[in-house]
XYZ file of C-alpha atoms in Angstrom:
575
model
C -46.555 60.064 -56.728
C -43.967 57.378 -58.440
C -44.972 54.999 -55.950
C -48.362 55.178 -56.105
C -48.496 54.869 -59.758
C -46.136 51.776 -58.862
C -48.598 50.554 -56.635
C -51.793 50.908 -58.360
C -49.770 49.278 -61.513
C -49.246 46.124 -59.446
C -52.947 46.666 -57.817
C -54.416 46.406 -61.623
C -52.107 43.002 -62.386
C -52.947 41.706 -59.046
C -56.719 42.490 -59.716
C -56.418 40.665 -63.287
C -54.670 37.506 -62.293
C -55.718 37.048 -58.786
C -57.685 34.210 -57.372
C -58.893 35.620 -53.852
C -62.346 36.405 -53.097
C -62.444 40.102 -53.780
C -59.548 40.941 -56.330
C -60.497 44.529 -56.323
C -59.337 45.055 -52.866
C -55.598 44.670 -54.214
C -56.331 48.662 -55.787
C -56.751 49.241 -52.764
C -53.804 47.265 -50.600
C -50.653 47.706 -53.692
C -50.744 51.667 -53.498
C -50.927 51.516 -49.389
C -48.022 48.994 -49.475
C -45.697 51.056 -51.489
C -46.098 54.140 -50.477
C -45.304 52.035 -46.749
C -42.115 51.113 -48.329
C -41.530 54.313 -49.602
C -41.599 55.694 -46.504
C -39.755 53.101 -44.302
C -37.066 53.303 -46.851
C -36.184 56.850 -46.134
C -36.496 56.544 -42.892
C -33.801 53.875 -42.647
C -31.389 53.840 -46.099
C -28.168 55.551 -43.832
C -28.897 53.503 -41.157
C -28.142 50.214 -43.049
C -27.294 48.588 -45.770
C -30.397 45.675 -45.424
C -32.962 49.164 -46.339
C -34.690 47.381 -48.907
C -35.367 44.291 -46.818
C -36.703 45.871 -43.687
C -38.883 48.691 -45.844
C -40.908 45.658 -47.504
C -40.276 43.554 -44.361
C -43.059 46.288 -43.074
C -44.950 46.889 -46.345
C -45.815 42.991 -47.091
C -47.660 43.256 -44.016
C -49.564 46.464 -43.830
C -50.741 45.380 -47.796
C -51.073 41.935 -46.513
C -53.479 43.002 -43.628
C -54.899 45.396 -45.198
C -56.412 43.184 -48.141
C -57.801 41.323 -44.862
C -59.685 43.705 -43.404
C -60.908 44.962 -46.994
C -61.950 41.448 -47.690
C -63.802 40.915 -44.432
C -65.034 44.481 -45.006
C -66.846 43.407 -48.082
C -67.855 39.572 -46.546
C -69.474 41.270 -43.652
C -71.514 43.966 -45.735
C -72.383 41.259 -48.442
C -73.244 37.788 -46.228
C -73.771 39.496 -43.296
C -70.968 36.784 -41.667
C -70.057 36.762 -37.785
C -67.431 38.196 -35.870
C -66.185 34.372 -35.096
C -66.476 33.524 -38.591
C -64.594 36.442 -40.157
C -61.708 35.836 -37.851
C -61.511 32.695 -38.092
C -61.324 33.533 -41.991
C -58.606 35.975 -41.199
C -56.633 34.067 -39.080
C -55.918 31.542 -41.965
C -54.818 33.956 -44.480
C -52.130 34.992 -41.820
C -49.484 32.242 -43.216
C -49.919 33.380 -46.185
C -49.007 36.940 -45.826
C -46.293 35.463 -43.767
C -44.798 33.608 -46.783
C -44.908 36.338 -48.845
C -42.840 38.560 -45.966
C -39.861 36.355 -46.595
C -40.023 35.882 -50.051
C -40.407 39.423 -50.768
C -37.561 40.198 -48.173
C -35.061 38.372 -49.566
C -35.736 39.138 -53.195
C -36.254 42.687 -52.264
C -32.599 42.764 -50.652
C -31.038 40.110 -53.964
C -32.334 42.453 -56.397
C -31.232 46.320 -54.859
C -27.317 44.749 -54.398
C -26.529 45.420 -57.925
C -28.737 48.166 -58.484
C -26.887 49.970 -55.319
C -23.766 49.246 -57.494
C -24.720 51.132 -60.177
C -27.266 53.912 -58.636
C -27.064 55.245 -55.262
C -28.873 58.353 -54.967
C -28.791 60.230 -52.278
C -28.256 64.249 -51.995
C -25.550 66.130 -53.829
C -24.403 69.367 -52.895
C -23.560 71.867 -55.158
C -21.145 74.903 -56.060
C -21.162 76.556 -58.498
C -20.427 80.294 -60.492
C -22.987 80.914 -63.037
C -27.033 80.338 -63.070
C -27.082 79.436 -66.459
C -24.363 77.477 -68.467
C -21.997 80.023 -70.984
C -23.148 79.674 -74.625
C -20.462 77.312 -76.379
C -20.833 74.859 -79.426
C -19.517 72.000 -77.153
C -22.277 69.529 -76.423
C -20.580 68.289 -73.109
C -18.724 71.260 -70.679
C -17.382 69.776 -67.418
C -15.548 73.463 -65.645
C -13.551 73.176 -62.938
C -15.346 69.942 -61.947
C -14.598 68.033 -58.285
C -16.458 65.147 -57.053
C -16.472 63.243 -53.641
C -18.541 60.644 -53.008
C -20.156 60.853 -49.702
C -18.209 57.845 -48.175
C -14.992 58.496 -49.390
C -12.349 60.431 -47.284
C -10.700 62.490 -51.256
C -12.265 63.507 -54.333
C -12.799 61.280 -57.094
C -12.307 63.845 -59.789
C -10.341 67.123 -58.995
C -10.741 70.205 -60.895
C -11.643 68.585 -64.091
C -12.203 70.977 -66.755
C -12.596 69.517 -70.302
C -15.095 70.128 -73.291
C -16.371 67.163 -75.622
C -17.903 68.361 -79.353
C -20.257 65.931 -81.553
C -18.118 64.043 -83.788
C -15.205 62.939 -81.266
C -14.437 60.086 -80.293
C -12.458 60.506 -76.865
C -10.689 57.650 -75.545
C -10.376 58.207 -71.501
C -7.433 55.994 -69.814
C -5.826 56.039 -66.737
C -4.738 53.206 -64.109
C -7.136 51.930 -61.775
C -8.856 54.727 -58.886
C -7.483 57.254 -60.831
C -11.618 58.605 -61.752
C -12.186 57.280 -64.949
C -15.372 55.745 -64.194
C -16.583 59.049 -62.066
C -15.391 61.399 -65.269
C -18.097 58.637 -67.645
C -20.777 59.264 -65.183
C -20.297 63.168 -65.454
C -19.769 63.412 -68.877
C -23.526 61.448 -69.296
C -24.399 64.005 -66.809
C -25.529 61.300 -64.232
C -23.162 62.110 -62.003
C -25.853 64.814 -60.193
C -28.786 62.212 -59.962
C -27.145 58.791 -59.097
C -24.575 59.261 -56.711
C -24.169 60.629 -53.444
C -21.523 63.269 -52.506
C -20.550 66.809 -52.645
C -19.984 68.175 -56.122
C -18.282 72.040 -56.813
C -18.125 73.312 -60.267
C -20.871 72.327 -62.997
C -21.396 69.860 -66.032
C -23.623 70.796 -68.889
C -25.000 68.838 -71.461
C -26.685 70.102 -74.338
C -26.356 73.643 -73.203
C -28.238 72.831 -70.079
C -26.556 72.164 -66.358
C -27.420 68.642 -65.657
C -28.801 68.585 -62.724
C -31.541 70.930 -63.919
C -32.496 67.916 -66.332
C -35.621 66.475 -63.993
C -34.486 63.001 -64.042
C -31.997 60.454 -65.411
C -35.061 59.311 -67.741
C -34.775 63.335 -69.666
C -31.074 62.802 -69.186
C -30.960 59.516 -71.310
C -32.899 61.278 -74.561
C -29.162 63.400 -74.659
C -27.178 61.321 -73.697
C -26.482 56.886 -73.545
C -24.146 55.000 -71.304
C -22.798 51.544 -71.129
C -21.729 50.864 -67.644
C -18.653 48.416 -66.617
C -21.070 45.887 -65.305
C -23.573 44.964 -67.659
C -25.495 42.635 -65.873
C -26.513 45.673 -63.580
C -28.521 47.514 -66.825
C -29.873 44.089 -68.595
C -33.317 43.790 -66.478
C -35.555 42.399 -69.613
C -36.261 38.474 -70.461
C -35.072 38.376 -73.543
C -32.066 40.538 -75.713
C -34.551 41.824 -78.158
C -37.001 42.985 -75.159
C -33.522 44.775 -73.929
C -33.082 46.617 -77.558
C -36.920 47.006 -78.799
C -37.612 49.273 -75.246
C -35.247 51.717 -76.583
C -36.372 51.913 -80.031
C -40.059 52.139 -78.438
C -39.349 55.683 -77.460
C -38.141 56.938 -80.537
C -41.910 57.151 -81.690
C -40.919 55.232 -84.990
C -44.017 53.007 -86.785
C -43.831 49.575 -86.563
C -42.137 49.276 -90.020
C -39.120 51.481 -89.263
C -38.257 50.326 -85.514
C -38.603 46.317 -87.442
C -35.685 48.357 -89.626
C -34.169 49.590 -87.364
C -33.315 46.577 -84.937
C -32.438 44.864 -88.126
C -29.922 47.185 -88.315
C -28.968 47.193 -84.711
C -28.728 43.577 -85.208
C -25.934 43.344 -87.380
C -24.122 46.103 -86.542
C -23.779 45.022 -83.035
C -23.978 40.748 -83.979
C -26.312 40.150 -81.340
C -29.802 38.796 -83.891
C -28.305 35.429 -83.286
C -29.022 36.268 -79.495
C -32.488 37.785 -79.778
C -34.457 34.868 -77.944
C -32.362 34.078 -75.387
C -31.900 35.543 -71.606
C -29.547 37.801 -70.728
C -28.669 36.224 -68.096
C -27.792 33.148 -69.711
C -25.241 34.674 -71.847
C -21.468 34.892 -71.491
C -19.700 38.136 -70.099
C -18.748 39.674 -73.568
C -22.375 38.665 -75.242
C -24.050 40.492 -72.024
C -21.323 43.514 -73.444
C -22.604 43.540 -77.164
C -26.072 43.567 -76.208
C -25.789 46.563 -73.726
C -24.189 48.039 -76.760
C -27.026 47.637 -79.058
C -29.425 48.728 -76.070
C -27.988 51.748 -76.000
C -27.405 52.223 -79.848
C -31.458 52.111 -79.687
C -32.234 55.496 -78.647
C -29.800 57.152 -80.860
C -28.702 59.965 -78.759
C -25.934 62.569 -79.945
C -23.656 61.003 -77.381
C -22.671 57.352 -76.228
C -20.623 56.934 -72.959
C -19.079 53.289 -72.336
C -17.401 52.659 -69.331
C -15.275 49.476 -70.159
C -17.639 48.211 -72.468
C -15.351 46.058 -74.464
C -13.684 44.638 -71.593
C -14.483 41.412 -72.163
C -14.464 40.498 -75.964
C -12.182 39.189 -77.813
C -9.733 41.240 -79.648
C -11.385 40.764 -82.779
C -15.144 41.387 -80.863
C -12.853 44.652 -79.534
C -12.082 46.222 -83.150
C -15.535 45.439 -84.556
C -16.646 47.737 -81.939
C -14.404 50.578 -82.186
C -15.132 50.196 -85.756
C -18.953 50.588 -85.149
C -18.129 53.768 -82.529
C -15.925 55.271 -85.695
C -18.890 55.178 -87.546
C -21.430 56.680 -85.266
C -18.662 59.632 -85.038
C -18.691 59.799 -88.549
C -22.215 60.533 -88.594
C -22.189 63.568 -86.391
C -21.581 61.627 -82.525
C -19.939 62.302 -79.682
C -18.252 59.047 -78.432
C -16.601 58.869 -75.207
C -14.597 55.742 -74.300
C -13.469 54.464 -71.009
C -10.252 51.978 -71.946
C -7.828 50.261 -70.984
C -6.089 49.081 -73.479
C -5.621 52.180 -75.848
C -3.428 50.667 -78.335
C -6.547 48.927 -80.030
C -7.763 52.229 -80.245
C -6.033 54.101 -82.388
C -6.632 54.884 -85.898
C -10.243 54.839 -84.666
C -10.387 57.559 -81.652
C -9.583 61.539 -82.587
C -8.461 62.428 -78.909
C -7.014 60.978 -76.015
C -7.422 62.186 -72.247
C -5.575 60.503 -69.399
C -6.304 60.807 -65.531
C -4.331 60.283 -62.698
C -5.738 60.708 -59.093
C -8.873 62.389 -60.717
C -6.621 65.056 -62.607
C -6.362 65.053 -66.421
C -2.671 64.824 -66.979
C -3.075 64.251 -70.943
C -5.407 65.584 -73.463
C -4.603 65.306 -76.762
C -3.625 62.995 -79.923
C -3.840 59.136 -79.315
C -0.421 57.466 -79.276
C 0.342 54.445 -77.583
C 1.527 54.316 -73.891
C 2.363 50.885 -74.240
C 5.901 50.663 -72.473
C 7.924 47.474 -73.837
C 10.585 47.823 -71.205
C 8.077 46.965 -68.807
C 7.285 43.675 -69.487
C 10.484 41.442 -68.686
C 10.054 37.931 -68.955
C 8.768 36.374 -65.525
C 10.339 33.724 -64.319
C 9.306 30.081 -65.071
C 9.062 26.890 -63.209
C 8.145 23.428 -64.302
C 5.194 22.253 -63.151
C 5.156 18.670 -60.968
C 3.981 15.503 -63.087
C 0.560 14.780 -60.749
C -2.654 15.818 -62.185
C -4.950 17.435 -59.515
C -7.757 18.932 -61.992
C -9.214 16.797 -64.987
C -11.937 16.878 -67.162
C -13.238 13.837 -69.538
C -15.639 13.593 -72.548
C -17.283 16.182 -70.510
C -20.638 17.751 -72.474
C -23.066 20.067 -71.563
C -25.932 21.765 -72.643
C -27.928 24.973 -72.302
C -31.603 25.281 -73.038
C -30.606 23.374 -76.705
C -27.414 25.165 -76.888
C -24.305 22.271 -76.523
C -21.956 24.544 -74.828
C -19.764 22.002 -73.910
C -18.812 18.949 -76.442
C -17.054 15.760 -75.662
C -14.129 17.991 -73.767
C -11.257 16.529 -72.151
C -7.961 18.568 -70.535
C -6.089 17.750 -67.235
C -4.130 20.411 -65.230
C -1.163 19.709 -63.335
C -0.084 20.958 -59.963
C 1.673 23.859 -59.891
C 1.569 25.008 -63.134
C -0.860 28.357 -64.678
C -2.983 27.373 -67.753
C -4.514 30.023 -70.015
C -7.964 29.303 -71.730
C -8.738 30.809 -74.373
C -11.214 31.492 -77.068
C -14.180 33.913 -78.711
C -17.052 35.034 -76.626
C -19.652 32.539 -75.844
C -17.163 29.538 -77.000
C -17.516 27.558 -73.745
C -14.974 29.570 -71.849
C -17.109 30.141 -68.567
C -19.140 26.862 -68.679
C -15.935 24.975 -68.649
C -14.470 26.891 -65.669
C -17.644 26.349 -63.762
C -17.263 22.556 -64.290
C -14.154 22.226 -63.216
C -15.179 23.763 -59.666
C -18.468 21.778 -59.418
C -21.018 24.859 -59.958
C -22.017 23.322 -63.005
C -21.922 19.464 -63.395
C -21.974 17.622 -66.652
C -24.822 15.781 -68.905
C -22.201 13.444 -69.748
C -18.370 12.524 -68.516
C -16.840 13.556 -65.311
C -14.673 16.003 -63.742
C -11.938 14.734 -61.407
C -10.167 16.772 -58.444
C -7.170 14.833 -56.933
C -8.543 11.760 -58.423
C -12.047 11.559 -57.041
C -15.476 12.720 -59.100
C -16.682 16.037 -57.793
C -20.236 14.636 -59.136
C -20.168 12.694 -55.733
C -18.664 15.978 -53.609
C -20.533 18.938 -51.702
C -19.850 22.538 -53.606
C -18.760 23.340 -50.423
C -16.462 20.299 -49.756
C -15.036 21.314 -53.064
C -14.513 24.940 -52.410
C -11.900 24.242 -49.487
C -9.580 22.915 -52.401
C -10.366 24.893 -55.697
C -10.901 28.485 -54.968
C -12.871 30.918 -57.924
C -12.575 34.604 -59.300
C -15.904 35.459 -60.742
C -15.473 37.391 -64.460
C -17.868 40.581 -62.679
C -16.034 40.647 -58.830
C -19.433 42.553 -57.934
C -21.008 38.686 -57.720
C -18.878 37.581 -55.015
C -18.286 41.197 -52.580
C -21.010 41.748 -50.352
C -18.958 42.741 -47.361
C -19.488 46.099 -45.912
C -14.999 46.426 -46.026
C -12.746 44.821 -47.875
C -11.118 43.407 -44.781
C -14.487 41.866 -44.252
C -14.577 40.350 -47.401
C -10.878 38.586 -47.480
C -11.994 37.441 -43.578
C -15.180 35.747 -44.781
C -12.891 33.444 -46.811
C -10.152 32.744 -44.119
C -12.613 32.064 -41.905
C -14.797 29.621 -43.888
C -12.067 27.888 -46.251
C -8.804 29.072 -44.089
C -5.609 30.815 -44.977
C -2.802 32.009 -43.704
C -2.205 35.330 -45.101
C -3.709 38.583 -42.786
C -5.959 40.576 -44.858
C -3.592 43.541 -45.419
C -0.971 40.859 -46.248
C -3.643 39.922 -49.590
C -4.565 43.745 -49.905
C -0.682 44.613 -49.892
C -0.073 41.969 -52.948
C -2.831 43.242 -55.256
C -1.382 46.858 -54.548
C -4.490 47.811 -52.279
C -2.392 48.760 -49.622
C -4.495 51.129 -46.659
C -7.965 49.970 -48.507
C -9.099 47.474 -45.739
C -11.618 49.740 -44.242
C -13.099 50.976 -47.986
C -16.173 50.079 -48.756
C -15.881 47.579 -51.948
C -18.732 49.141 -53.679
C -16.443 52.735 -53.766
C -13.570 50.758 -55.309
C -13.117 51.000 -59.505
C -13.998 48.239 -61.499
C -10.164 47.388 -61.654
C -9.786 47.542 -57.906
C -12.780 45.318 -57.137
C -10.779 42.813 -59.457
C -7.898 43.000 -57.198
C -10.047 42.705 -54.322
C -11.577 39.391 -55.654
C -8.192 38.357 -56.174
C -6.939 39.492 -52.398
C -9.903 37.357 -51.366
C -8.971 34.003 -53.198
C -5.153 34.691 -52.657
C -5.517 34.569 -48.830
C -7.154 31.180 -48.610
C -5.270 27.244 -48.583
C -6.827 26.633 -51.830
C -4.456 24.793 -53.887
C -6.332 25.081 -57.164
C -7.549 28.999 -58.195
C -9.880 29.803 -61.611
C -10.130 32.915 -62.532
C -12.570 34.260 -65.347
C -11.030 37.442 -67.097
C -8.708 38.693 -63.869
C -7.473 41.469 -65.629
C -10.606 42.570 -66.799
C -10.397 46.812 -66.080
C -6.638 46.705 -65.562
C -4.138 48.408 -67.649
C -0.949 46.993 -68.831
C 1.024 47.525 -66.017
C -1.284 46.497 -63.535
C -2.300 43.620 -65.493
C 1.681 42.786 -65.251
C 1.797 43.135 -61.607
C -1.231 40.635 -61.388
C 0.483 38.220 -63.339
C 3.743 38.370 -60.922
C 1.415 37.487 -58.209
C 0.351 34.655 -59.605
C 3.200 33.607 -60.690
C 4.648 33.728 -57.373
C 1.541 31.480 -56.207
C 2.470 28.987 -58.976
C 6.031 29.437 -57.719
C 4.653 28.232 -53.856
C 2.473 24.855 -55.494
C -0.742 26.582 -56.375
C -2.185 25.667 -59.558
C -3.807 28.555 -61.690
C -6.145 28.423 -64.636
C -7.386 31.612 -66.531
C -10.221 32.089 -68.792
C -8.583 35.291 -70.960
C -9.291 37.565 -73.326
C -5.864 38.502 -72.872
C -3.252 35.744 -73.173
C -0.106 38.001 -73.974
């Protein structure tokens, strides 16, 4: 039913704006095509990974001929044309259904990579005691909860059993794997719909188990969630498009949703941000507006799952200060983060996992551990400059984003930079390894202008860490992924060598998509670490680490320093 609504939807556009002879014929060829795709994509999403390309690798076609034969159809019946002439008609709209095969393959297959990421549905299995949930003034009940996803070999969560009231804010922390990420999904009550595995024990929310909610869509009037990668959940052109869709199904008149986003707008700082693209906007902009996205449909509970991972520390306690509030006001706030100490005097309760088991639930203290962080050990770096910039500017869609800059790096030494969200951070990084070049001045690696270099020529000498690792893992193992850079740049280290150093050890065979959002940073890492690059950027590396891993990072880099590799960090996080 979905997809023929979907199709006849895109029929009715297609019908609109189309120039073809007989536009009507696309209500006719839309609806065939995706209920084609509908059904080639069950019939082949656990056979591979490419499901999305080969389902409208076959549905492009039957629409495409399909609108041929209606067309001819209605040629034949109305001019009474020949045989000869109508395939000769036919036979020359045949490259164009061909063109639109391969476009529609490969954005078919570009888009579903980071929706997989976030949504993977597939069946769940359940166990559990009692038909109906016990009566209890809790708004969120996970009992006895265990979760496995349906790749992994151990359970995410283990025997979880916690209750979450309005007006709490609950802080959630925990190193990296340890289920943090699986407990925000349950606790929004997703956990059910999204994601494929075998689940024993039940989650309510609102009184009601939650996979009895029909869909995510009923779950999302109880309960909204900011998810570690936001660039999976922004899909509109423009922030306020992103916020107003929310507000849209509050049922509000057009004078209190205006009111409303007003509001939104300064409580989250994002009005300044209303016109442009999400996708155009730095890591911890993309954060604040997923924020006020969700803050639209004012639901009794708000789930973030490192959403203040990458703002500043000033960014970070405007936020907690906003999530205070909401609790205030009758909430439930649940918090996936790493770096607790910012949170207190704002969160009520604290609950720490380890290897999916709660091992602390109560007050908030800090865990911060001074004795852990002894000074590393530091080196001089060599006098020769390898990485320069000069006068460099540069300018986004009448945005200068870059202003007359000039810094050189030496070899050998690690260089933090540093400053608030959407200050230039990320646009300088991507300079300085040719993905971006300059309106004015010029970038220099080992002397020469990378304006006259190949990206690729480049990339054999400055290696990059993306700020979201899900933009640069697309291998189906994370030995896969460390090999595709050994192979194509060239290293020395063996994969489990890189995995070993990041403290992946025995992870070469995991899927990346079933790592955390801290792992798949240490992954990236692995992946850069292996290669002969003598120059590596990173954008936010510790980005979903906790202190101590976050410390361990910085001893590997050091040690890379330490053997003539030059490092330069864009941080949040310069302590």
């Amino acid at each position: 039913r979905e997809a023929l609504g979907i199709g006849l939807v895109a029929g009715i556009i297609c019908a609109v704006f189309s120039h073809s002879v007989f536009p009507l014929g696309n209500l006719i060829t839309e609806p065939i095509g995706a209920v084609v795709c509908l059904a080639v994509y069950r019939l082949v999403k656990d056979k591979t990974k490419l499901a999305p390309a080969v389902a409208t690798a076959v549905a492009t076609p039957a629409s495409g001929l399909t609108f041929i034969a209606v067309v001819c159809a209605v040629m034949f019946v109305t001019t009474g044309a020949s045989a000869a002439s109508l395939a000769a008609y036919a036979v020359a709209l045949l490259p164009i259904v061909l063109s639109a095969l391969a476009v529609n393959t490969i954005i078919a297959q570009i888009i579903a990579f980071p929706a997989m990421s976030v949504m993977q549905k597939t069946a769940v299995s359940k166990v559990r005691k009692h038909e109906t949930p016990a009566a209890d003034d809790a708004y969120v009940v996970l009992d006895n909860l265990s979760f496995t996803y349906s790749t992994a070999d151990k359970p995410a969560v283990s025997n979880v059993s916690v209750k979450i009231r309005k007006g709490e804010f609950v802080v959630v922390n925990g190193p990296s794997g340890s289920g943090k990420t699986t407990f925000a999904r349950a606790v929004a009550g997703i956990l059910p719909h999204a994601y494929g595995g075998t689940l024993s024990g039940s989650i309510s929310v609102d009184g009601k188990y939650a996979d009895e909610y029909a869909s995510v869509t009923d779950l999302s009037k109880k309960a909204g969630m900011v998810f570690d990668d936001a660039d999976a959940q922004l899909i509109f052109t423009t922030t306020e498009e992103e916020i107003l869709t929310g507000l849209e199904t509050l049922g509000l008149s057009s004078e209190k949703t205006a009111e409303r986003l007003a509001e939104i707008y300064a409580e989250t700082k994002t009005g300044h941000l209303k016109d442009r693209a999400p996708h155009t906007l730095s890591g911890g902009q993309k954060q604040r507006v997923a924020l006020a996205a969700a803050l639209s449909r004012s639901t009794p509970l708000l789930v973030l799952d490192e959403a203040a991972s990458e703002l500043d520390s000033a960014a970070r306690r405007e936020v907690y200060t906003l999530l205070s509030e909401l609790r205030k006001k009758g909430a439930a706030v649940v918090l996936i983060e790493h770096m607790t100490a910012e949170t207190l005097g704002f969160a009520t309760r604290m609950i720490t996992l380890r290897e999916g088991k709660i091992v602390y639930d109560g007050e908030p203290f800090d865990e911060h551990d001074e004795n852990l962080f002894v000074p590393l050990e530091r080196e001089g770096s060599s006098k020769e400059v390898i990485l320069e910039a000069e006068n460099i500017s540069h300018t986004f869609g009448g945005v200068k984003a870059l202003d007359g800059v000039s810094v050189s790096f030496m070899k050998g030494e690690i260089s933090a930079i540093v400053g608030e969200n959407g200050s230039g951070k990320t646009t300088l990084m991507k300079h300085l390894n040719g993905l971006l070049r300059p309106d004015s001045g010029a970038v220099r690696l080992k002397g020469a202008d990378i304006a006259e270099m190949q990206v690729s020529d480049i990339a054999k000498t400055v290696g990059l860490v993306f700020q979201n690792p899900d933009t640069m893992l697309f291998a189906g193992t994370c030995e896969k992924e460390i090999l595709f850079g050994i192979k194509n740049v060239g290293g020395s280290m063996t994969p489990e060598e890189a995995l070993t150093a990041v403290g992946l050890s025995g992870k070469a065979h995991v899927n990346p998509r079933h790592l955390s959002r801290g792992e798949r940073q240490k992954l990236a890492l692995a992946c850069v670490m292996a290669t002969n690059q003598e120059v590596i950027i990173m954008d936010e590396p510790t980005t979903g680490l906790d202190a101590r891993e976050s410390f361990e990072v910085m001893k590997v880099l050091t040690a890379m320093r330490n053997a003539g590799k030059t490092i330069l960090m864009v941080t949040h996080n310069p302590v």
